[in-house]
Amino acid sequence: MLTHEFEWFSNFVTPVAKGKNWIINEIKWSEELGTYLDDAPSELKTRIELGLASSKIDDLGNPIRRYLEIFLKELALNLEAKLKFQFNSDNEHRMPHELLMGIRSEIKKCSKDFTAHFPIMDRLQSSPLLNALSHGGPFNPKIADLKAFWADITEMETLFVCQTDGCKKPKLSLRYHDNVANLIRCGGNHLTYNWKKS
């Protein structure tokens, strides 16, 4: 189904189609690529890791930024992080720094034990790469900078995504919150943290 009606597509079609296991994507266009679909997060991750392994940093910054944004948006949703209200188009373009602040704030309110993991978030927030990797900016990072930044992203990811082989629902989410034990967990109940809902 093709449509350019953003509100109709995002508010009506997408929720119905996702409920029927459809893959939802947006056709984009750029002068250099023409018409294209965004890579899925797993494809982005593979592309990034291959580029880092071969030290090919050309056009690697933007995929790393996109991967981080996708991860942080999903994490903010799963933790029900409170962010300033914005309309749909602005809401979709939230920057990593803003998402990290909202996620940290939610963790600080809900999980005293989890604050021990703040140093990894501090490293990401204080990295000059956090907002410098966007949209073909003039910043030219070195391979060591990109590898260190990617290592921080993947380390943070392991805090929120279950690493147990075969876990069917590995992402930490309030959907799996245990109100009695005050725990947040993955869908397989392998990865758990104390979490008192705010």
PDB file of C-alpha atoms in Angstrom:
ATOM      1  CA  MET A   1       0.000   0.000   0.000  1.00  0.00           C
ATOM      2  CA  LEU A   2       1.427   3.376  -0.972  1.00  0.00           C
ATOM      3  CA  THR A   3       0.304   6.666   0.504  1.00  0.00           C
ATOM      4  CA  HIS A   4       1.766  10.085   1.193  1.00  0.00           C
ATOM      5  CA  GLU A   5      -0.893  10.965   3.783  1.00  0.00           C
ATOM      6  CA  PHE A   6       1.272  10.897   6.912  1.00  0.00           C
ATOM      7  CA  GLU A   7      -1.478  11.260   9.549  1.00  0.00           C
ATOM      8  CA  TRP A   8      -3.723   8.632   7.965  1.00  0.00           C
ATOM      9  CA  PHE A   9      -0.814   6.229   7.520  1.00  0.00           C
ATOM     10  CA  SER A  10       0.717   6.636  10.995  1.00  0.00           C
ATOM     11  CA  ASN A  11      -2.491   6.931  13.039  1.00  0.00           C
ATOM     12  CA  PHE A  12      -4.808   4.474  11.305  1.00  0.00           C
ATOM     13  CA  VAL A  13      -3.064   2.119   8.891  1.00  0.00           C
ATOM     14  CA  THR A  14       0.124   1.351  10.829  1.00  0.00           C
ATOM     15  CA  PRO A  15      -1.507   0.113  14.085  1.00  0.00           C
ATOM     16  CA  VAL A  16      -3.907  -2.144  12.162  1.00  0.00           C
ATOM     17  CA  ALA A  17      -1.211  -3.525   9.861  1.00  0.00           C
ATOM     18  CA  LYS A  18       1.279  -4.167  12.684  1.00  0.00           C
ATOM     19  CA  GLY A  19      -1.409  -6.177  14.458  1.00  0.00           C
ATOM     20  CA  LYS A  20      -1.553  -8.418  11.380  1.00  0.00           C
ATOM     21  CA  ASN A  21       2.259  -8.934  11.287  1.00  0.00           C
ATOM     22  CA  TRP A  22       2.826  -6.650   8.309  1.00  0.00           C
ATOM     23  CA  ILE A  23       6.217  -5.012   7.847  1.00  0.00           C
ATOM     24  CA  ILE A  24       5.780  -1.246   7.908  1.00  0.00           C
ATOM     25  CA  ASN A  25       8.282   0.969   6.154  1.00  0.00           C
ATOM     26  CA  GLU A  26       8.500   4.402   4.629  1.00  0.00           C
ATOM     27  CA  ILE A  27       9.795   4.962   1.116  1.00  0.00           C
ATOM     28  CA  LYS A  28      12.370   7.752   1.198  1.00  0.00           C
ATOM     29  CA  TRP A  29      14.215   9.677  -1.458  1.00  0.00           C
ATOM     30  CA  SER A  30      17.588  11.385  -1.627  1.00  0.00           C
ATOM     31  CA  GLU A  31      19.594  12.790  -4.505  1.00  0.00           C
ATOM     32  CA  GLU A  32      22.441  10.306  -4.041  1.00  0.00           C
ATOM     33  CA  LEU A  33      20.317   7.182  -3.402  1.00  0.00           C
ATOM     34  CA  GLY A  34      17.127   7.953  -5.270  1.00  0.00           C
ATOM     35  CA  THR A  35      14.156   6.001  -3.868  1.00  0.00           C
ATOM     36  CA  TYR A  36      15.093   3.711  -0.975  1.00  0.00           C
ATOM     37  CA  LEU A  37      13.901   2.028   2.213  1.00  0.00           C
ATOM     38  CA  ASP A  38      15.715   2.489   5.505  1.00  0.00           C
ATOM     39  CA  ASP A  39      17.752  -0.492   6.657  1.00  0.00           C
ATOM     40  CA  ALA A  40      16.240  -2.553   9.455  1.00  0.00           C
ATOM     41  CA  PRO A  41      18.182  -2.253  12.750  1.00  0.00           C
ATOM     42  CA  SER A  42      19.699  -5.727  12.263  1.00  0.00           C
ATOM     43  CA  GLU A  43      20.915  -4.764   8.763  1.00  0.00           C
ATOM     44  CA  LEU A  44      22.319  -1.484  10.084  1.00  0.00           C
ATOM     45  CA  LYS A  45      24.147  -3.330  12.857  1.00  0.00           C
ATOM     46  CA  THR A  46      25.707  -5.773  10.397  1.00  0.00           C
ATOM     47  CA  ARG A  47      26.763  -2.937   8.083  1.00  0.00           C
ATOM     48  CA  ILE A  48      28.280  -0.969  10.977  1.00  0.00           C
ATOM     49  CA  GLU A  49      30.172  -3.943  12.385  1.00  0.00           C
ATOM     50  CA  LEU A  50      31.570  -4.874   8.941  1.00  0.00           C
ATOM     51  CA  GLY A  51      32.663  -1.270   8.373  1.00  0.00           C
ATOM     52  CA  LEU A  52      34.358  -1.060  11.771  1.00  0.00           C
ATOM     53  CA  ALA A  53      36.054  -4.448  11.346  1.00  0.00           C
ATOM     54  CA  SER A  54      37.525  -3.396   8.001  1.00  0.00           C
ATOM     55  CA  SER A  55      38.229   0.187   9.224  1.00  0.00           C
ATOM     56  CA  LYS A  56      36.118   1.610   6.384  1.00  0.00           C
ATOM     57  CA  ILE A  57      34.702   4.713   8.004  1.00  0.00           C
ATOM     58  CA  ASP A  58      33.278   6.398   4.894  1.00  0.00           C
ATOM     59  CA  ASP A  59      29.582   6.996   5.529  1.00  0.00           C
ATOM     60  CA  LEU A  60      29.693   5.011   8.787  1.00  0.00           C
ATOM     61  CA  GLY A  61      28.785   7.871  11.127  1.00  0.00           C
ATOM     62  CA  ASN A  62      25.210   8.316   9.937  1.00  0.00           C
ATOM     63  CA  PRO A  63      24.291   4.590  10.224  1.00  0.00           C
ATOM     64  CA  ILE A  64      25.688   4.555  13.787  1.00  0.00           C
ATOM     65  CA  ARG A  65      23.600   7.622  14.651  1.00  0.00           C
ATOM     66  CA  ARG A  66      20.482   6.066  13.079  1.00  0.00           C
ATOM     67  CA  TYR A  67      21.020   2.782  14.923  1.00  0.00           C
ATOM     68  CA  LEU A  68      21.413   4.621  18.247  1.00  0.00           C
ATOM     69  CA  GLU A  69      18.268   6.692  17.627  1.00  0.00           C
ATOM     70  CA  ILE A  70      16.200   3.596  16.790  1.00  0.00           C
ATOM     71  CA  PHE A  71      17.485   1.825  19.909  1.00  0.00           C
ATOM     72  CA  LEU A  72      16.856   4.829  22.196  1.00  0.00           C
ATOM     73  CA  LYS A  73      13.366   5.485  20.800  1.00  0.00           C
ATOM     74  CA  GLU A  74      12.333   1.877  21.387  1.00  0.00           C
ATOM     75  CA  LEU A  75      13.918   1.914  24.849  1.00  0.00           C
ATOM     76  CA  ALA A  76      12.136   5.152  25.775  1.00  0.00           C
ATOM     77  CA  LEU A  77       8.861   3.561  24.662  1.00  0.00           C
ATOM     78  CA  ASN A  78       9.492   0.317  26.594  1.00  0.00           C
ATOM     79  CA  LEU A  79      10.417   2.199  29.796  1.00  0.00           C
ATOM     80  CA  GLU A  80       7.612   4.739  29.302  1.00  0.00           C
ATOM     81  CA  ALA A  81      10.139   7.565  29.589  1.00  0.00           C
ATOM     82  CA  LYS A  82       8.530  10.980  29.937  1.00  0.00           C
ATOM     83  CA  LEU A  83       9.567  13.402  27.215  1.00  0.00           C
ATOM     84  CA  LYS A  84       8.338  16.878  26.374  1.00  0.00           C
ATOM     85  CA  PHE A  85       5.260  16.791  24.133  1.00  0.00           C
ATOM     86  CA  GLN A  86       5.884  17.305  20.437  1.00  0.00           C
ATOM     87  CA  PHE A  87       3.664  16.757  17.400  1.00  0.00           C
ATOM     88  CA  ASN A  88       4.218  13.605  15.315  1.00  0.00           C
ATOM     89  CA  SER A  89       6.781  14.857  12.804  1.00  0.00           C
ATOM     90  CA  ASP A  90       8.850  16.568  15.523  1.00  0.00           C
ATOM     91  CA  ASN A  91       8.385  13.638  17.877  1.00  0.00           C
ATOM     92  CA  GLU A  92       9.846  11.283  15.270  1.00  0.00           C
ATOM     93  CA  HIS A  93      13.014  13.379  15.002  1.00  0.00           C
ATOM     94  CA  ARG A  94      14.070  13.405  18.644  1.00  0.00           C
ATOM     95  CA  MET A  95      17.820  13.589  19.132  1.00  0.00           C
ATOM     96  CA  PRO A  96      19.808  10.974  21.097  1.00  0.00           C
ATOM     97  CA  HIS A  97      20.746  13.434  23.849  1.00  0.00           C
ATOM     98  CA  GLU A  98      17.079  14.215  24.567  1.00  0.00           C
ATOM     99  CA  LEU A  99      16.139  10.525  24.541  1.00  0.00           C
ATOM    100  CA  LEU A 100      19.006   9.616  26.885  1.00  0.00           C
ATOM    101  CA  MET A 101      17.940  12.362  29.315  1.00  0.00           C
ATOM    102  CA  GLY A 102      14.362  11.049  29.376  1.00  0.00           C
ATOM    103  CA  ILE A 103      15.524   7.453  29.883  1.00  0.00           C
ATOM    104  CA  ARG A 104      17.932   8.444  32.692  1.00  0.00           C
ATOM    105  CA  SER A 105      15.225  10.449  34.404  1.00  0.00           C
ATOM    106  CA  GLU A 106      12.834   7.482  34.339  1.00  0.00           C
ATOM    107  CA  ILE A 107      15.500   5.114  35.678  1.00  0.00           C
ATOM    108  CA  LYS A 108      16.399   7.552  38.472  1.00  0.00           C
ATOM    109  CA  LYS A 109      12.750   7.647  39.616  1.00  0.00           C
ATOM    110  CA  CYS A 110      12.059   3.933  39.315  1.00  0.00           C
ATOM    111  CA  SER A 111      15.212   1.893  39.946  1.00  0.00           C
ATOM    112  CA  LYS A 112      17.796   2.768  42.599  1.00  0.00           C
ATOM    113  CA  ASP A 113      19.938  -0.280  41.695  1.00  0.00           C
ATOM    114  CA  PHE A 114      19.979   0.517  37.987  1.00  0.00           C
ATOM    115  CA  THR A 115      21.614   3.909  38.592  1.00  0.00           C
ATOM    116  CA  ALA A 116      24.874   1.957  39.033  1.00  0.00           C
ATOM    117  CA  HIS A 117      24.841   1.647  35.227  1.00  0.00           C
ATOM    118  CA  PHE A 118      24.738   5.416  34.659  1.00  0.00           C
ATOM    119  CA  PRO A 119      28.477   5.623  33.765  1.00  0.00           C
ATOM    120  CA  ILE A 120      27.795   4.045  30.362  1.00  0.00           C
ATOM    121  CA  MET A 121      25.054   6.605  29.710  1.00  0.00           C
ATOM    122  CA  ASP A 122      27.390   9.365  30.921  1.00  0.00           C
ATOM    123  CA  ARG A 123      30.006   8.259  28.382  1.00  0.00           C
ATOM    124  CA  LEU A 124      27.460   8.292  25.563  1.00  0.00           C
ATOM    125  CA  GLN A 125      26.037  11.682  26.575  1.00  0.00           C
ATOM    126  CA  SER A 126      29.454  13.305  26.909  1.00  0.00           C
ATOM    127  CA  SER A 127      30.779  11.862  23.648  1.00  0.00           C
ATOM    128  CA  PRO A 128      31.403  14.507  21.002  1.00  0.00           C
ATOM    129  CA  LEU A 129      30.076  11.947  18.504  1.00  0.00           C
ATOM    130  CA  LEU A 130      26.579  11.870  20.021  1.00  0.00           C
ATOM    131  CA  ASN A 131      25.227  14.661  17.834  1.00  0.00           C
ATOM    132  CA  ALA A 132      28.193  15.109  15.480  1.00  0.00           C
ATOM    133  CA  LEU A 133      27.389  12.059  13.350  1.00  0.00           C
ATOM    134  CA  SER A 134      24.246  13.516  11.874  1.00  0.00           C
ATOM    135  CA  HIS A 135      23.336  14.089   8.262  1.00  0.00           C
ATOM    136  CA  GLY A 136      26.716  14.463   6.600  1.00  0.00           C
ATOM    137  CA  GLY A 137      28.073  17.129   8.945  1.00  0.00           C
ATOM    138  CA  PRO A 138      31.639  18.438   8.638  1.00  0.00           C
ATOM    139  CA  PHE A 139      32.933  16.372  11.575  1.00  0.00           C
ATOM    140  CA  ASN A 140      35.324  13.592  10.465  1.00  0.00           C
ATOM    141  CA  PRO A 141      35.811  11.073  13.271  1.00  0.00           C
ATOM    142  CA  LYS A 142      38.717   8.656  13.357  1.00  0.00           C
ATOM    143  CA  ILE A 143      38.182   4.878  13.336  1.00  0.00           C
ATOM    144  CA  ALA A 144      39.241   4.627  17.007  1.00  0.00           C
ATOM    145  CA  ASP A 145      36.574   7.201  17.960  1.00  0.00           C
ATOM    146  CA  LEU A 146      33.876   5.317  16.074  1.00  0.00           C
ATOM    147  CA  LYS A 147      34.924   1.970  17.573  1.00  0.00           C
ATOM    148  CA  ALA A 148      34.868   3.386  21.116  1.00  0.00           C
ATOM    149  CA  PHE A 149      31.468   5.022  20.550  1.00  0.00           C
ATOM    150  CA  TRP A 150      30.048   1.812  19.046  1.00  0.00           C
ATOM    151  CA  ALA A 151      31.425  -0.189  22.003  1.00  0.00           C
ATOM    152  CA  ASP A 152      29.531   2.146  24.375  1.00  0.00           C
ATOM    153  CA  ILE A 153      26.324   1.726  22.355  1.00  0.00           C
ATOM    154  CA  THR A 154      26.574  -2.070  22.372  1.00  0.00           C
ATOM    155  CA  GLU A 155      27.461  -2.112  26.079  1.00  0.00           C
ATOM    156  CA  MET A 156      24.365  -0.053  26.858  1.00  0.00           C
ATOM    157  CA  GLU A 157      22.307  -2.324  24.631  1.00  0.00           C
ATOM    158  CA  THR A 158      23.311  -5.378  26.693  1.00  0.00           C
ATOM    159  CA  LEU A 159      21.823  -3.699  29.787  1.00  0.00           C
ATOM    160  CA  PHE A 160      18.384  -3.543  28.172  1.00  0.00           C
ATOM    161  CA  VAL A 161      18.327  -6.513  25.794  1.00  0.00           C
ATOM    162  CA  CYS A 162      18.467 -10.067  27.160  1.00  0.00           C
ATOM    163  CA  GLN A 163      21.565 -11.966  26.060  1.00  0.00           C
ATOM    164  CA  THR A 164      20.082 -15.418  26.815  1.00  0.00           C
ATOM    165  CA  ASP A 165      20.098 -17.661  23.737  1.00  0.00           C
ATOM    166  CA  GLY A 166      16.602 -18.397  22.528  1.00  0.00           C
ATOM    167  CA  CYS A 167      14.846 -15.656  24.537  1.00  0.00           C
ATOM    168  CA  LYS A 168      11.762 -15.021  22.417  1.00  0.00           C
ATOM    169  CA  LYS A 169      11.112 -11.502  23.799  1.00  0.00           C
ATOM    170  CA  PRO A 170      14.556 -10.217  24.779  1.00  0.00           C
ATOM    171  CA  LYS A 171      13.842  -6.503  25.166  1.00  0.00           C
ATOM    172  CA  LEU A 172      13.368  -5.153  28.679  1.00  0.00           C
ATOM    173  CA  SER A 173       9.902  -3.621  28.881  1.00  0.00           C
ATOM    174  CA  LEU A 174       7.265  -2.432  31.318  1.00  0.00           C
ATOM    175  CA  ARG A 175       4.900  -4.814  29.507  1.00  0.00           C
ATOM    176  CA  TYR A 176       6.594  -7.505  31.599  1.00  0.00           C
ATOM    177  CA  HIS A 177       6.607  -5.543  34.873  1.00  0.00           C
ATOM    178  CA  ASP A 178       6.069  -7.596  38.030  1.00  0.00           C
ATOM    179  CA  ASN A 179       3.941  -5.405  40.305  1.00  0.00           C
ATOM    180  CA  VAL A 180       4.352  -7.724  43.312  1.00  0.00           C
ATOM    181  CA  ALA A 181       8.146  -8.049  43.218  1.00  0.00           C
ATOM    182  CA  ASN A 182       8.642  -4.560  41.697  1.00  0.00           C
ATOM    183  CA  LEU A 183      10.727  -5.899  38.826  1.00  0.00           C
ATOM    184  CA  ILE A 184      11.086  -4.977  35.178  1.00  0.00           C
ATOM    185  CA  ARG A 185      12.180  -7.809  32.914  1.00  0.00           C
ATOM    186  CA  CYS A 186      12.471  -9.245  29.443  1.00  0.00           C
ATOM    187  CA  GLY A 187       9.611 -11.375  28.133  1.00  0.00           C
ATOM    188  CA  GLY A 188      11.502 -14.564  28.962  1.00  0.00           C
ATOM    189  CA  ASN A 189      12.089 -13.526  32.607  1.00  0.00           C
ATOM    190  CA  HIS A 190      15.880 -13.916  32.276  1.00  0.00           C
ATOM    191  CA  LEU A 191      16.926 -10.258  32.497  1.00  0.00           C
ATOM    192  CA  THR A 192      15.445  -8.466  35.528  1.00  0.00           C
ATOM    193  CA  TYR A 193      16.025  -5.240  37.456  1.00  0.00           C
ATOM    194  CA  ASN A 194      14.252  -3.769  40.434  1.00  0.00           C
ATOM    195  CA  TRP A 195      11.718  -1.233  39.171  1.00  0.00           C
ATOM    196  CA  LYS A 196       9.021   0.610  41.091  1.00  0.00           C
ATOM    197  CA  LYS A 197       6.564   2.192  38.693  1.00  0.00           C
ATOM    198  CA  SER A 198       6.347   5.972  39.013  1.00  0.00           C
TER     199      SER A 198
END
